Amino acid sequence: MGLRYSDYYTVPFYECDVNQDMRLSALLSLALQVSGKQSQALGMSDEIIYEQYGLIWVVTEYTIEINRLPRYTNKIKIETEAISYNKLFCYRDFVIYDEDSQEKLLTIHASFILMDFKTRKVHPVEDAIVHVYQSEKRQKIEKSPKIPEITNGENLEFWVRYHDLDINQHVNNGKYLEWLYDSLGLDFLLEYIPKYIQLKYSKEIHYGHFITSTYEKDGNKTYHRISSDLGQHASAQIEWRKRENKHVL
Amino acid sequence: MGLRYSDYYTVPFYECDVNQDMRLSALLSLALQVSGKQSQALGMSDEIIYEQYGLIWVVTEYTIEINRLPRYTNKIKIETEAISYNKLFCYRDFVIYDEDSQEKLLTIHASFILMDFKTRKVHPVEDAIVHVYQSEKRQKIEKSPKIPEITNGENLEFWVRYHDLDINQHVNNGKYLEWLYDSLGLDFLLEYIPKYIQLKYSKEIHYGHFITSTYEKDGNKTYHRISSDLGQHASAQIEWRKRENKHVL
């Protein structure tokens, strides 16, 4: 187990959806901001890693378990811990609590790699970088569930626009999640909320590409694929439950 | 002059663009969050206005003058003041400073109306609501510059998606600004930054509509129109200047 770090946050109106729930894409960004703060506090900020090693952190997979989503004006606590690492991957958990740490709202398990900024290739994990988190070194690489292939999907198609890009000059991780959701449409998203999400990133997306966000429903599950002329960029599976109190529009 | 209220903010990575500047759309949302906090502190929160009067605040126009944009990790101060009001409009200024209030980064002048939530019609300004800000009542309605008609524009076209909607169930004000920018494309936005923006809202946008974001260039100015099958929703003019230090991708 590694060092823990936590921070508090009050959910603003502009990070909420039509259901008054905080957007998961915003929550993923916030989580990364908190782990960035921990790294900075431990003297191993993103800037230092970039300047000294030419490396950047890249998320390769998220597994999210949701009891309930934070809502507009809720004060939440975000706790993070760099759990373990191996030759290629680092694993980090985020747990979102209510203000008093009484209720666990959701947990996010994230896999990271270090990428060479110039070559865009995976770089082996450097002990010199990760030792500050006091996380455990393990031999074994985590195996995540296989996401079923989509055989008969529905498509949402669009161009990557300027505001889809982030400070790292590619499409932000959180944006992929928005694209998965967008493909499902308003009626579905007013009626269902996610309870489990597995989201795997396979290839970066840059400006000006034509994107297809494909989904297939199977009972209370949906399967997703984000693709372009360059192939598959991400895949996901989401398990849904019916919203108890439907928000009336 | 009315009561002033201020708040501090540190710019997170996920609110920055490829130039490492804070997105203006995010800054507009943040500004509204700060004026919302002032209203709450004065006992006249959005929730109270909605519950007691069935009214909501709606921005009808922004005029923005930019010296420089806040950048990633910058700590900024947002100061706001409800300047004056008349029978129909309330006017509020936001000034964004650096942390020490030494440098004025930008000013935002905003016009608001009160809208009846159910009928979606403009409601006359209620003295009982605005008296808490101690702003000045004036007879005269402000006249803003006329935005030139577009005669020979270029179009960006797309559908309104789930994540374009905000907590108020329509497309958020800040989103319009993103759509104006998106129409201009990456190359232009790497080379130019705005120094003056006038953005007028005329009609709400809801889910599932097909939107056209049209622009025309005229020297260092661009003119914009956001429209759908329901007509014109917004128009804008932006004056640009060349970026001194182009951010290298």
CSV table of C-alpha atoms in Angstrom, one decimal:
chain,number,residue,atom,x,y,z
A,1,MET,CA,0.0,0.0,0.0
A,2,GLY,CA,1.2,3.5,-0.8
A,3,LEU,CA,0.9,7.0,0.7
A,4,ARG,CA,-2.5,8.4,0.8
A,5,TYR,CA,-3.5,11.9,-0.2
A,6,SER,CA,-6.9,13.6,-0.1
A,7,ASP,CA,-8.6,16.8,-1.0
A,8,TYR,CA,-12.1,18.4,-0.8
A,9,TYR,CA,-14.2,19.8,-3.6
A,10,THR,CA,-17.6,21.4,-4.0
A,11,VAL,CA,-19.5,20.4,-7.1
A,12,PRO,CA,-20.2,23.5,-9.3
A,13,PHE,CA,-23.2,23.9,-11.6
A,14,TYR,CA,-21.1,23.7,-14.7
A,15,GLU,CA,-19.8,20.2,-14.0
A,16,CYS,CA,-23.3,18.8,-13.6
A,17,ASP,CA,-25.6,17.1,-16.2
A,18,VAL,CA,-29.4,17.5,-16.8
A,19,ASN,CA,-29.9,15.1,-13.9
A,20,GLN,CA,-28.0,17.5,-11.5
A,21,ASP,CA,-25.4,14.7,-11.1
A,22,MET,CA,-21.7,15.5,-11.5
A,23,ARG,CA,-20.5,14.4,-14.9
A,24,LEU,CA,-18.2,11.4,-14.6
A,25,SER,CA,-15.9,13.0,-17.2
A,26,ALA,CA,-15.4,16.0,-14.8
A,27,LEU,CA,-14.9,13.6,-11.9
A,28,LEU,CA,-12.1,11.7,-13.8
A,29,SER,CA,-10.4,15.1,-14.5
A,30,LEU,CA,-10.7,16.2,-10.9
A,31,ALA,CA,-9.3,12.8,-9.7
A,32,LEU,CA,-6.2,13.3,-11.9
A,33,GLN,CA,-5.9,16.8,-10.6
A,34,VAL,CA,-5.8,15.4,-7.0
A,35,SER,CA,-3.1,12.8,-7.9
A,36,GLY,CA,-1.2,15.6,-9.6
A,37,LYS,CA,-1.3,17.5,-6.4
A,38,GLN,CA,0.0,14.5,-4.5
A,39,SER,CA,2.9,14.1,-7.0
A,40,GLN,CA,3.7,17.8,-6.6
A,41,ALA,CA,3.6,17.6,-2.8
A,42,LEU,CA,6.1,14.6,-3.0
A,43,GLY,CA,8.4,16.5,-5.3
A,44,MET,CA,7.6,14.5,-8.4
A,45,SER,CA,5.3,16.7,-10.3
A,46,ASP,CA,4.3,16.1,-14.0
A,47,GLU,CA,6.6,19.0,-14.9
A,48,ILE,CA,9.6,17.4,-13.2
A,49,ILE,CA,9.0,14.1,-14.9
A,50,TYR,CA,8.7,15.8,-18.2
A,51,GLU,CA,11.8,17.9,-17.8
A,52,GLN,CA,14.1,15.3,-16.2
A,53,TYR,CA,13.0,12.2,-18.1
A,54,GLY,CA,11.0,13.4,-21.1
A,55,LEU,CA,8.1,11.3,-19.9
A,56,ILE,CA,4.4,11.8,-19.3
A,57,TRP,CA,1.8,9.8,-17.4
A,58,VAL,CA,-0.9,8.3,-19.5
A,59,VAL,CA,-4.1,6.5,-18.3
A,60,THR,CA,-4.6,3.1,-20.1
A,61,GLU,CA,-7.7,1.9,-18.2
A,62,TYR,CA,-10.3,2.9,-15.7
A,63,THR,CA,-12.6,0.6,-13.6
A,64,ILE,CA,-15.3,2.6,-11.8
A,65,GLU,CA,-17.8,1.3,-9.3
A,66,ILE,CA,-20.6,3.7,-8.5
A,67,ASN,CA,-22.9,3.7,-5.5
A,68,ARG,CA,-24.2,7.2,-6.3
A,69,LEU,CA,-22.9,10.2,-8.1
A,70,PRO,CA,-22.0,13.5,-6.4
A,71,ARG,CA,-24.7,16.1,-7.0
A,72,TYR,CA,-24.8,19.8,-7.6
A,73,THR,CA,-23.5,21.7,-4.5
A,74,ASN,CA,-22.3,18.5,-2.7
A,75,LYS,CA,-19.0,18.8,-0.9
A,76,ILE,CA,-17.0,15.7,-1.5
A,77,LYS,CA,-13.7,14.2,-0.4
A,78,ILE,CA,-11.3,12.7,-3.0
A,79,GLU,CA,-8.8,10.2,-1.5
A,80,THR,CA,-6.1,8.7,-3.7
A,81,GLU,CA,-3.4,6.1,-3.2
A,82,ALA,CA,-0.8,4.7,-5.6
A,83,ILE,CA,-1.4,1.0,-4.8
A,84,SER,CA,1.3,-0.9,-6.7
A,85,TYR,CA,3.4,-1.1,-9.8
A,86,ASN,CA,5.2,-3.5,-12.1
A,87,LYS,CA,7.6,-3.3,-15.0
A,88,LEU,CA,5.0,-1.5,-17.2
A,89,PHE,CA,2.0,-0.3,-15.2
A,90,CYS,CA,1.3,1.7,-12.1
A,91,TYR,CA,-2.1,1.2,-10.4
A,92,ARG,CA,-3.8,3.9,-8.4
A,93,ASP,CA,-7.2,4.1,-6.6
A,94,PHE,CA,-9.4,7.0,-6.0
A,95,VAL,CA,-12.3,6.9,-3.5
A,96,ILE,CA,-14.9,9.6,-3.5
A,97,TYR,CA,-16.6,10.1,-0.2
A,98,ASP,CA,-19.2,12.5,1.1
A,99,GLU,CA,-17.9,15.4,3.2
A,100,ASP,CA,-17.8,13.5,6.5
A,101,SER,CA,-16.2,10.3,4.9
A,102,GLN,CA,-19.4,8.5,6.1
A,103,GLU,CA,-20.6,7.5,2.6
A,104,LYS,CA,-18.5,6.0,-0.1
A,105,LEU,CA,-19.9,7.4,-3.4
A,106,LEU,CA,-17.6,5.7,-5.9
A,107,THR,CA,-14.2,4.1,-6.4
A,108,ILE,CA,-12.0,4.5,-9.5
A,109,HIS,CA,-9.2,2.1,-10.2
A,110,ALA,CA,-6.8,3.5,-12.8
A,111,SER,CA,-3.9,2.0,-14.7
A,112,PHE,CA,-1.1,4.3,-15.8
A,113,ILE,CA,1.9,4.0,-18.0
A,114,LEU,CA,4.8,6.3,-18.5
A,115,MET,CA,5.1,7.4,-22.2
A,116,ASP,CA,8.0,9.0,-23.9
A,117,PHE,CA,6.7,12.4,-25.0
A,118,LYS,CA,8.6,12.5,-28.2
A,119,THR,CA,8.4,9.0,-29.5
A,120,ARG,CA,4.9,8.4,-28.0
A,121,LYS,CA,6.1,4.9,-27.0
A,122,VAL,CA,5.6,3.2,-23.6
A,123,HIS,CA,8.6,3.6,-21.3
A,124,PRO,CA,9.3,1.0,-18.5
A,125,VAL,CA,8.4,2.2,-15.0
A,126,GLU,CA,11.3,4.1,-13.3
A,127,ASP,CA,11.8,3.2,-9.7
A,128,ALA,CA,13.4,6.6,-9.2
A,129,ILE,CA,10.0,8.2,-10.2
A,130,VAL,CA,7.6,5.9,-8.3
A,131,HIS,CA,9.5,5.4,-5.1
A,132,VAL,CA,8.1,8.6,-3.6
A,133,TYR,CA,4.6,7.1,-3.4
A,134,GLN,CA,5.8,4.1,-1.3
A,135,SER,CA,3.7,1.7,-3.3
A,136,GLU,CA,4.4,-2.0,-3.6
A,137,LYS,CA,6.4,-3.4,-6.6
A,138,ARG,CA,4.8,-6.6,-7.9
A,139,GLN,CA,5.9,-9.0,-10.7
A,140,LYS,CA,2.4,-9.6,-11.9
A,141,ILE,CA,0.6,-7.5,-14.4
A,142,GLU,CA,-3.2,-7.1,-13.6
A,143,LYS,CA,-5.6,-8.8,-16.0
A,144,SER,CA,-8.7,-7.0,-16.7
A,145,PRO,CA,-12.0,-8.5,-17.9
A,146,LYS,CA,-12.3,-8.8,-21.7
A,147,ILE,CA,-14.7,-6.3,-23.3
A,148,PRO,CA,-17.0,-8.2,-25.7
A,149,GLU,CA,-16.8,-7.4,-29.4
A,150,ILE,CA,-19.7,-5.4,-30.8
A,151,THR,CA,-21.5,-7.3,-33.6
A,152,ASN,CA,-24.5,-5.2,-34.2
A,153,GLY,CA,-23.9,-1.7,-33.1
A,154,GLU,CA,-25.5,1.8,-33.4
A,155,ASN,CA,-23.2,4.6,-34.5
A,156,LEU,CA,-22.8,8.3,-33.5
A,157,GLU,CA,-20.4,10.0,-35.9
A,158,PHE,CA,-18.7,13.4,-35.7
A,159,TRP,CA,-15.4,15.3,-36.3
A,160,VAL,CA,-12.9,16.0,-33.5
A,161,ARG,CA,-13.1,19.7,-32.8
A,162,TYR,CA,-10.8,22.3,-31.2
A,163,HIS,CA,-12.5,22.1,-27.8
A,164,ASP,CA,-12.1,18.3,-27.7
A,165,LEU,CA,-8.3,18.8,-27.3
A,166,ASP,CA,-6.6,19.3,-24.0
A,167,ILE,CA,-3.4,20.8,-22.8
A,168,ASN,CA,-1.5,17.7,-23.9
A,169,GLN,CA,-2.6,18.3,-27.5
A,170,HIS,CA,-4.7,15.2,-27.9
A,171,VAL,CA,-8.3,14.3,-26.9
A,172,ASN,CA,-8.6,14.2,-23.2
A,173,ASN,CA,-9.4,10.9,-21.5
A,174,GLY,CA,-12.6,12.2,-20.0
A,175,LYS,CA,-13.9,13.2,-23.5
A,176,TYR,CA,-14.0,9.5,-24.5
A,177,LEU,CA,-16.5,8.9,-21.7
A,178,GLU,CA,-18.6,11.8,-22.9
A,179,TRP,CA,-18.6,10.3,-26.4
A,180,LEU,CA,-19.7,6.9,-25.1
A,181,TYR,CA,-22.6,8.5,-23.2
A,182,ASP,CA,-23.5,10.8,-26.1
A,183,SER,CA,-24.1,7.8,-28.4
A,184,LEU,CA,-26.8,6.5,-25.9
A,185,GLY,CA,-29.0,9.6,-26.2
A,186,LEU,CA,-30.9,11.7,-23.8
A,187,ASP,CA,-33.9,9.4,-23.1
A,188,PHE,CA,-31.7,6.5,-22.0
A,189,LEU,CA,-29.5,8.8,-19.8
A,190,LEU,CA,-32.6,10.3,-18.0
A,191,GLU,CA,-33.7,6.8,-17.1
A,192,TYR,CA,-30.5,4.9,-16.3
A,193,ILE,CA,-27.4,5.6,-14.2
A,194,PRO,CA,-24.1,3.6,-14.4
A,195,LYS,CA,-23.1,1.2,-11.6
A,196,TYR,CA,-20.0,-0.2,-13.2
A,197,ILE,CA,-17.7,1.1,-16.0
A,198,GLN,CA,-14.7,-0.5,-17.5
A,199,LEU,CA,-13.0,1.8,-20.0
A,200,LYS,CA,-9.8,0.8,-21.9
A,201,TYR,CA,-7.7,3.3,-24.0
A,202,SER,CA,-5.7,1.8,-26.9
A,203,LYS,CA,-4.6,4.7,-29.1
A,204,GLU,CA,-4.5,8.5,-28.9
A,205,ILE,CA,-6.9,10.7,-30.9
A,206,HIS,CA,-5.7,13.9,-32.5
A,207,TYR,CA,-7.4,16.9,-34.1
A,208,GLY,CA,-9.5,16.7,-37.2
A,209,HIS,CA,-10.2,13.0,-37.3
A,210,PHE,CA,-13.7,11.6,-38.0
A,211,ILE,CA,-14.8,9.6,-35.0
A,212,THR,CA,-17.4,6.8,-34.7
A,213,SER,CA,-18.8,6.1,-31.3
A,214,THR,CA,-20.5,2.7,-31.5
A,215,TYR,CA,-22.6,1.0,-28.9
A,216,GLU,CA,-24.6,-2.2,-28.4
A,217,LYS,CA,-27.1,-3.0,-25.7
A,218,ASP,CA,-27.4,-6.3,-24.0
A,219,GLY,CA,-29.9,-6.4,-21.1
A,220,ASN,CA,-28.6,-3.9,-18.4
A,221,LYS,CA,-25.2,-3.6,-20.1
A,222,THR,CA,-23.9,-1.6,-23.0
A,223,TYR,CA,-20.7,-2.2,-24.9
A,224,HIS,CA,-18.8,0.6,-26.6
A,225,ARG,CA,-16.1,1.2,-29.2
A,226,ILE,CA,-14.5,4.5,-30.2
A,227,SER,CA,-12.9,4.3,-33.6
A,228,SER,CA,-11.6,6.3,-36.6
A,229,ASP,CA,-9.8,5.7,-39.9
A,230,LEU,CA,-6.8,4.8,-37.8
A,231,GLY,CA,-8.6,1.9,-36.1
A,232,GLN,CA,-9.9,1.4,-32.6
A,233,HIS,CA,-9.0,4.0,-29.9
A,234,ALA,CA,-11.0,2.8,-26.9
A,235,SER,CA,-13.5,0.2,-25.8
A,236,ALA,CA,-15.8,0.0,-22.8
A,237,GLN,CA,-18.5,-1.8,-21.0
A,238,ILE,CA,-21.0,-0.2,-18.7
A,239,GLU,CA,-23.5,-1.8,-16.4
A,240,TRP,CA,-26.6,0.3,-15.7
A,241,ARG,CA,-29.4,0.5,-13.2
A,242,LYS,CA,-32.7,2.3,-13.3
A,243,ARG,CA,-32.7,5.7,-11.7
A,244,GLU,CA,-34.9,5.7,-8.7
A,245,ASN,CA,-36.1,9.3,-8.8
A,246,LYS,CA,-36.3,10.3,-12.4
A,247,HIS,CA,-35.4,13.9,-12.8
A,248,VAL,CA,-38.3,15.7,-14.5
A,249,LEU,CA,-37.4,17.9,-17.4
B,1,MET,CA,-22.2,51.0,-7.8
B,2,GLY,CA,-23.1,47.8,-6.0
B,3,LEU,CA,-21.5,45.6,-3.5
B,4,ARG,CA,-18.4,43.8,-4.5
B,5,TYR,CA,-17.6,40.1,-4.0
B,6,SER,CA,-14.4,38.2,-4.8
B,7,ASP,CA,-13.0,34.7,-4.8
B,8,TYR,CA,-9.7,33.0,-5.7
B,9,TYR,CA,-9.2,30.1,-8.1
B,10,THR,CA,-6.3,28.0,-9.3
B,11,VAL,CA,-6.5,27.1,-13.0
B,12,PRO,CA,-6.6,23.2,-13.4
B,13,PHE,CA,-5.2,21.4,-16.4
B,14,TYR,CA,-8.6,20.3,-17.6
B,15,GLU,CA,-9.8,23.8,-18.1
B,16,CYS,CA,-6.9,24.7,-20.4
B,17,ASP,CA,-6.6,24.6,-24.2
B,18,VAL,CA,-3.7,23.4,-26.4
B,19,ASN,CA,-2.0,26.8,-25.8
B,20,GLN,CA,-2.1,26.2,-22.0
B,21,ASP,CA,-4.5,29.2,-21.7
B,22,MET,CA,-7.6,28.8,-19.6
B,23,ARG,CA,-10.6,28.3,-21.9
B,24,LEU,CA,-12.8,31.4,-22.0
B,25,SER,CA,-15.9,29.1,-21.8
B,26,ALA,CA,-14.6,27.7,-18.5
B,27,LEU,CA,-13.8,31.3,-17.3
B,28,LEU,CA,-17.4,32.4,-18.1
B,29,SER,CA,-18.8,29.4,-16.1
B,30,LEU,CA,-16.4,30.2,-13.2
B,31,ALA,CA,-17.5,33.9,-13.2
B,32,LEU,CA,-21.2,32.8,-13.0
B,33,GLN,CA,-20.3,30.5,-10.1
B,34,VAL,CA,-18.7,33.4,-8.2
B,35,SER,CA,-21.7,35.7,-8.8
B,36,GLY,CA,-23.9,32.8,-7.6
B,37,LYS,CA,-21.8,32.7,-4.4
B,38,GLN,CA,-22.4,36.4,-3.9
B,39,SER,CA,-26.1,35.9,-4.3
B,40,GLN,CA,-26.1,33.1,-1.8
B,41,ALA,CA,-24.1,35.1,0.7
B,42,LEU,CA,-26.7,37.9,0.4
B,43,GLY,CA,-29.6,35.6,0.9
B,44,MET,CA,-30.8,35.7,-2.7
B,45,SER,CA,-29.5,32.4,-4.1
B,46,ASP,CA,-30.7,31.0,-7.5
B,47,GLU,CA,-32.7,28.4,-5.5
B,48,ILE,CA,-34.6,31.1,-3.5
B,49,ILE,CA,-35.4,33.0,-6.7
B,50,TYR,CA,-36.7,29.9,-8.3
B,51,GLU,CA,-38.7,28.7,-5.4
B,52,GLN,CA,-40.2,32.1,-4.3
B,53,TYR,CA,-40.7,33.7,-7.8
B,54,GLY,CA,-40.4,30.9,-10.3
B,55,LEU,CA,-37.7,32.9,-12.0
B,56,ILE,CA,-34.2,32.1,-13.3
B,57,TRP,CA,-31.3,34.4,-14.3
B,58,VAL,CA,-30.4,34.3,-17.9
B,59,VAL,CA,-27.4,36.0,-19.6
B,60,THR,CA,-28.3,37.9,-22.7
B,61,GLU,CA,-24.9,39.4,-23.7
B,62,TYR,CA,-21.2,39.4,-22.8
B,63,THR,CA,-18.6,42.0,-23.7
B,64,ILE,CA,-15.1,40.8,-22.9
B,65,GLU,CA,-11.9,42.7,-23.0
B,66,ILE,CA,-8.8,40.6,-22.7
B,67,ASN,CA,-5.3,41.7,-21.8
B,68,ARG,CA,-4.1,38.2,-21.3
B,69,LEU,CA,-5.7,34.9,-20.5
B,70,PRO,CA,-5.0,33.0,-17.2
B,71,ARG,CA,-2.7,30.1,-17.8
B,72,TYR,CA,-2.4,26.6,-16.4
B,73,THR,CA,-1.6,26.6,-12.6
B,74,ASN,CA,-2.1,30.4,-12.4
B,75,LYS,CA,-3.9,31.6,-9.2
B,76,ILE,CA,-6.4,34.3,-10.1
B,77,LYS,CA,-8.8,36.6,-8.3
B,78,ILE,CA,-12.3,37.0,-9.7
B,79,GLU,CA,-14.0,40.2,-8.5
B,80,THR,CA,-17.7,40.9,-9.4
B,81,GLU,CA,-20.1,43.7,-8.9
B,82,ALA,CA,-23.7,44.2,-9.9
B,83,ILE,CA,-23.4,47.6,-11.4
B,84,SER,CA,-26.9,48.8,-12.3
B,85,TYR,CA,-30.3,47.7,-13.5
B,86,ASN,CA,-33.4,49.0,-15.3
B,87,LYS,CA,-36.9,47.7,-16.0
B,88,LEU,CA,-35.6,44.7,-18.0
B,89,PHE,CA,-31.9,44.2,-17.6
B,90,CYS,CA,-29.3,43.8,-14.8
B,91,TYR,CA,-25.7,44.6,-15.6
B,92,ARG,CA,-22.8,43.0,-13.8
B,93,ASP,CA,-19.0,43.3,-14.2
B,94,PHE,CA,-16.4,40.6,-13.5
B,95,VAL,CA,-12.7,41.6,-13.4
B,96,ILE,CA,-10.1,38.8,-13.4
B,97,TYR,CA,-6.8,39.8,-11.7
B,98,ASP,CA,-3.6,37.9,-11.0
B,99,GLU,CA,-3.2,36.6,-7.4
B,100,ASP,CA,-1.9,39.9,-6.0
B,101,SER,CA,-4.4,42.1,-7.8
B,102,GLN,CA,-1.5,43.8,-9.6
B,103,GLU,CA,-2.4,42.8,-13.1
B,104,LYS,CA,-5.8,43.1,-14.6
B,105,LEU,CA,-6.1,40.1,-17.0
B,106,LEU,CA,-9.6,40.6,-18.4
B,107,THR,CA,-13.0,42.2,-17.8
B,108,ILE,CA,-16.4,40.7,-18.5
B,109,HIS,CA,-19.4,42.9,-18.7
B,110,ALA,CA,-22.6,40.8,-18.6
B,111,SER,CA,-26.3,41.6,-19.2
B,112,PHE,CA,-28.9,39.5,-17.4
B,113,ILE,CA,-32.6,39.1,-17.5
B,114,LEU,CA,-35.0,37.3,-15.2
B,115,MET,CA,-36.9,34.6,-17.1
B,116,ASP,CA,-40.1,32.9,-16.0
B,117,PHE,CA,-39.0,29.2,-15.8
B,118,LYS,CA,-42.3,27.8,-17.0
B,119,THR,CA,-43.3,30.2,-19.7
B,120,ARG,CA,-39.7,30.9,-20.8
B,121,LYS,CA,-40.7,34.6,-21.1
B,122,VAL,CA,-38.8,37.7,-19.9
B,123,HIS,CA,-40.0,38.9,-16.5
B,124,PRO,CA,-39.5,42.6,-15.4
B,125,VAL,CA,-36.7,43.0,-12.9
B,126,GLU,CA,-38.1,42.7,-9.3
B,127,ASP,CA,-36.7,45.4,-6.9
B,128,ALA,CA,-37.3,42.8,-4.1
B,129,ILE,CA,-34.7,40.6,-5.7
B,130,VAL,CA,-32.0,43.0,-6.8
B,131,HIS,CA,-32.0,45.4,-3.8
B,132,VAL,CA,-29.6,43.1,-2.0
B,133,TYR,CA,-26.8,44.0,-4.4
B,134,GLN,CA,-27.2,47.7,-3.7
B,135,SER,CA,-26.8,48.5,-7.4
B,136,GLU,CA,-28.1,51.6,-9.0
B,137,LYS,CA,-31.5,51.7,-10.7
B,138,ARG,CA,-31.4,53.6,-14.1
B,139,GLN,CA,-34.0,54.5,-16.6
B,140,LYS,CA,-31.8,53.9,-19.6
B,141,ILE,CA,-31.3,50.5,-21.3
B,142,GLU,CA,-27.7,50.0,-22.5
B,143,LYS,CA,-27.2,50.0,-26.2
B,144,SER,CA,-24.6,47.6,-27.4
B,145,PRO,CA,-22.7,47.7,-30.8
B,146,LYS,CA,-24.5,46.2,-33.7
B,147,ILE,CA,-22.9,42.9,-34.9
B,148,PRO,CA,-22.5,43.0,-38.7
B,149,GLU,CA,-24.5,40.5,-40.8
B,150,ILE,CA,-22.6,37.7,-42.3
B,151,THR,CA,-22.8,37.7,-46.1
B,152,ASN,CA,-20.2,35.1,-47.2
B,153,GLY,CA,-19.6,32.7,-44.3
B,154,GLU,CA,-18.0,29.4,-43.7
B,155,ASN,CA,-20.0,26.7,-41.8
B,156,LEU,CA,-19.3,24.1,-39.2
B,157,GLU,CA,-22.3,21.8,-38.7
B,158,PHE,CA,-23.1,19.3,-36.0
B,159,TRP,CA,-25.9,17.9,-33.8
B,160,VAL,CA,-26.5,19.0,-30.2
B,161,ARG,CA,-25.4,16.1,-28.0
B,162,TYR,CA,-26.1,15.0,-24.4
B,163,HIS,CA,-22.9,16.6,-23.0
B,164,ASP,CA,-23.8,20.0,-24.5
B,165,LEU,CA,-26.7,20.2,-22.1
B,166,ASP,CA,-26.3,21.7,-18.6
B,167,ILE,CA,-28.1,21.5,-15.4
B,168,ASN,CA,-30.8,23.9,-16.7
B,169,GLN,CA,-31.6,21.4,-19.5
B,170,HIS,CA,-30.5,23.6,-22.4
B,171,VAL,CA,-27.2,24.3,-24.0
B,172,ASN,CA,-24.9,26.2,-21.6
B,173,ASN,CA,-23.9,29.8,-22.5
B,174,GLY,CA,-20.2,28.9,-22.4
B,175,LYS,CA,-20.8,26.2,-25.0
B,176,TYR,CA,-21.8,28.7,-27.7
B,177,LEU,CA,-18.4,30.3,-27.3
B,178,GLU,CA,-16.8,26.9,-27.9
B,179,TRP,CA,-18.8,26.5,-31.0
B,180,LEU,CA,-17.7,29.9,-32.3
B,181,TYR,CA,-14.1,29.0,-31.7
B,182,ASP,CA,-14.4,25.4,-33.1
B,183,SER,CA,-15.6,26.9,-36.5
B,184,LEU,CA,-12.3,28.8,-36.8
B,185,GLY,CA,-10.1,25.7,-36.6
B,186,LEU,CA,-6.8,24.7,-34.9
B,187,ASP,CA,-4.3,26.5,-37.1
B,188,PHE,CA,-6.0,29.9,-36.6
B,189,LEU,CA,-6.4,29.4,-32.8
B,190,LEU,CA,-2.7,28.5,-32.4
B,191,GLU,CA,-1.8,31.8,-34.0
B,192,TYR,CA,-4.3,34.3,-32.7
B,193,ILE,CA,-5.8,35.2,-29.3
B,194,PRO,CA,-8.9,37.3,-28.7
B,195,LYS,CA,-8.6,40.8,-27.4
B,196,TYR,CA,-12.3,41.8,-27.6
B,197,ILE,CA,-15.4,39.7,-27.7
B,198,GLN,CA,-19.1,40.7,-28.0
B,199,LEU,CA,-21.5,37.7,-27.7
B,200,LYS,CA,-25.3,38.1,-27.9
B,201,TYR,CA,-27.7,35.4,-27.1
B,202,SER,CA,-31.1,35.5,-28.7
B,203,LYS,CA,-32.8,32.1,-28.3
B,204,GLU,CA,-32.2,28.9,-26.2
B,205,ILE,CA,-30.9,25.7,-27.8
B,206,HIS,CA,-32.2,22.3,-26.7
B,207,TYR,CA,-31.2,18.7,-27.3
B,208,GLY,CA,-31.1,17.0,-30.7
B,209,HIS,CA,-31.1,20.1,-32.9
B,210,PHE,CA,-28.8,20.5,-35.9
B,211,ILE,CA,-26.6,23.5,-35.4
B,212,THR,CA,-24.7,25.6,-37.9
B,213,SER,CA,-21.8,27.7,-36.6
B,214,THR,CA,-21.0,30.3,-39.3
B,215,TYR,CA,-18.1,32.7,-39.4
B,216,GLU,CA,-16.7,35.4,-41.7
B,217,LYS,CA,-13.3,37.0,-41.4
B,218,ASP,CA,-12.6,40.7,-42.0
B,219,GLY,CA,-9.0,41.7,-41.3
B,220,ASN,CA,-8.3,41.1,-37.6
B,221,LYS,CA,-12.0,40.6,-36.9
B,222,THR,CA,-14.4,37.6,-37.1
B,223,TYR,CA,-18.1,37.7,-37.2
B,224,HIS,CA,-20.2,34.7,-36.0
B,225,ARG,CA,-23.7,33.3,-36.1
B,226,ILE,CA,-25.1,30.2,-34.3
B,227,SER,CA,-28.3,29.0,-36.0
B,228,SER,CA,-30.6,26.0,-36.4
B,229,ASP,CA,-33.9,25.2,-38.1
B,230,LEU,CA,-35.5,27.4,-35.5
B,231,GLY,CA,-33.5,30.5,-36.7
B,232,GLN,CA,-30.7,32.5,-35.1
B,233,HIS,CA,-29.6,31.6,-31.5
B,234,ALA,CA,-26.6,33.8,-31.1
B,235,SER,CA,-24.3,36.2,-32.8
B,236,ALA,CA,-20.8,37.5,-32.0
B,237,GLN,CA,-17.9,39.6,-33.1
B,238,ILE,CA,-14.3,38.9,-32.0
B,239,GLU,CA,-11.2,41.1,-32.5
B,240,TRP,CA,-8.0,39.1,-32.6
B,241,ARG,CA,-4.3,39.8,-32.2
B,242,LYS,CA,-1.3,37.6,-33.1
B,243,ARG,CA,0.0,35.5,-30.3
B,244,GLU,CA,3.5,36.7,-29.4
B,245,ASN,CA,4.9,33.4,-28.3
B,246,LYS,CA,3.3,30.7,-30.4
B,247,HIS,CA,2.9,27.5,-28.4
B,248,VAL,CA,4.7,24.8,-30.3
B,249,LEU,CA,2.8,21.5,-30.8
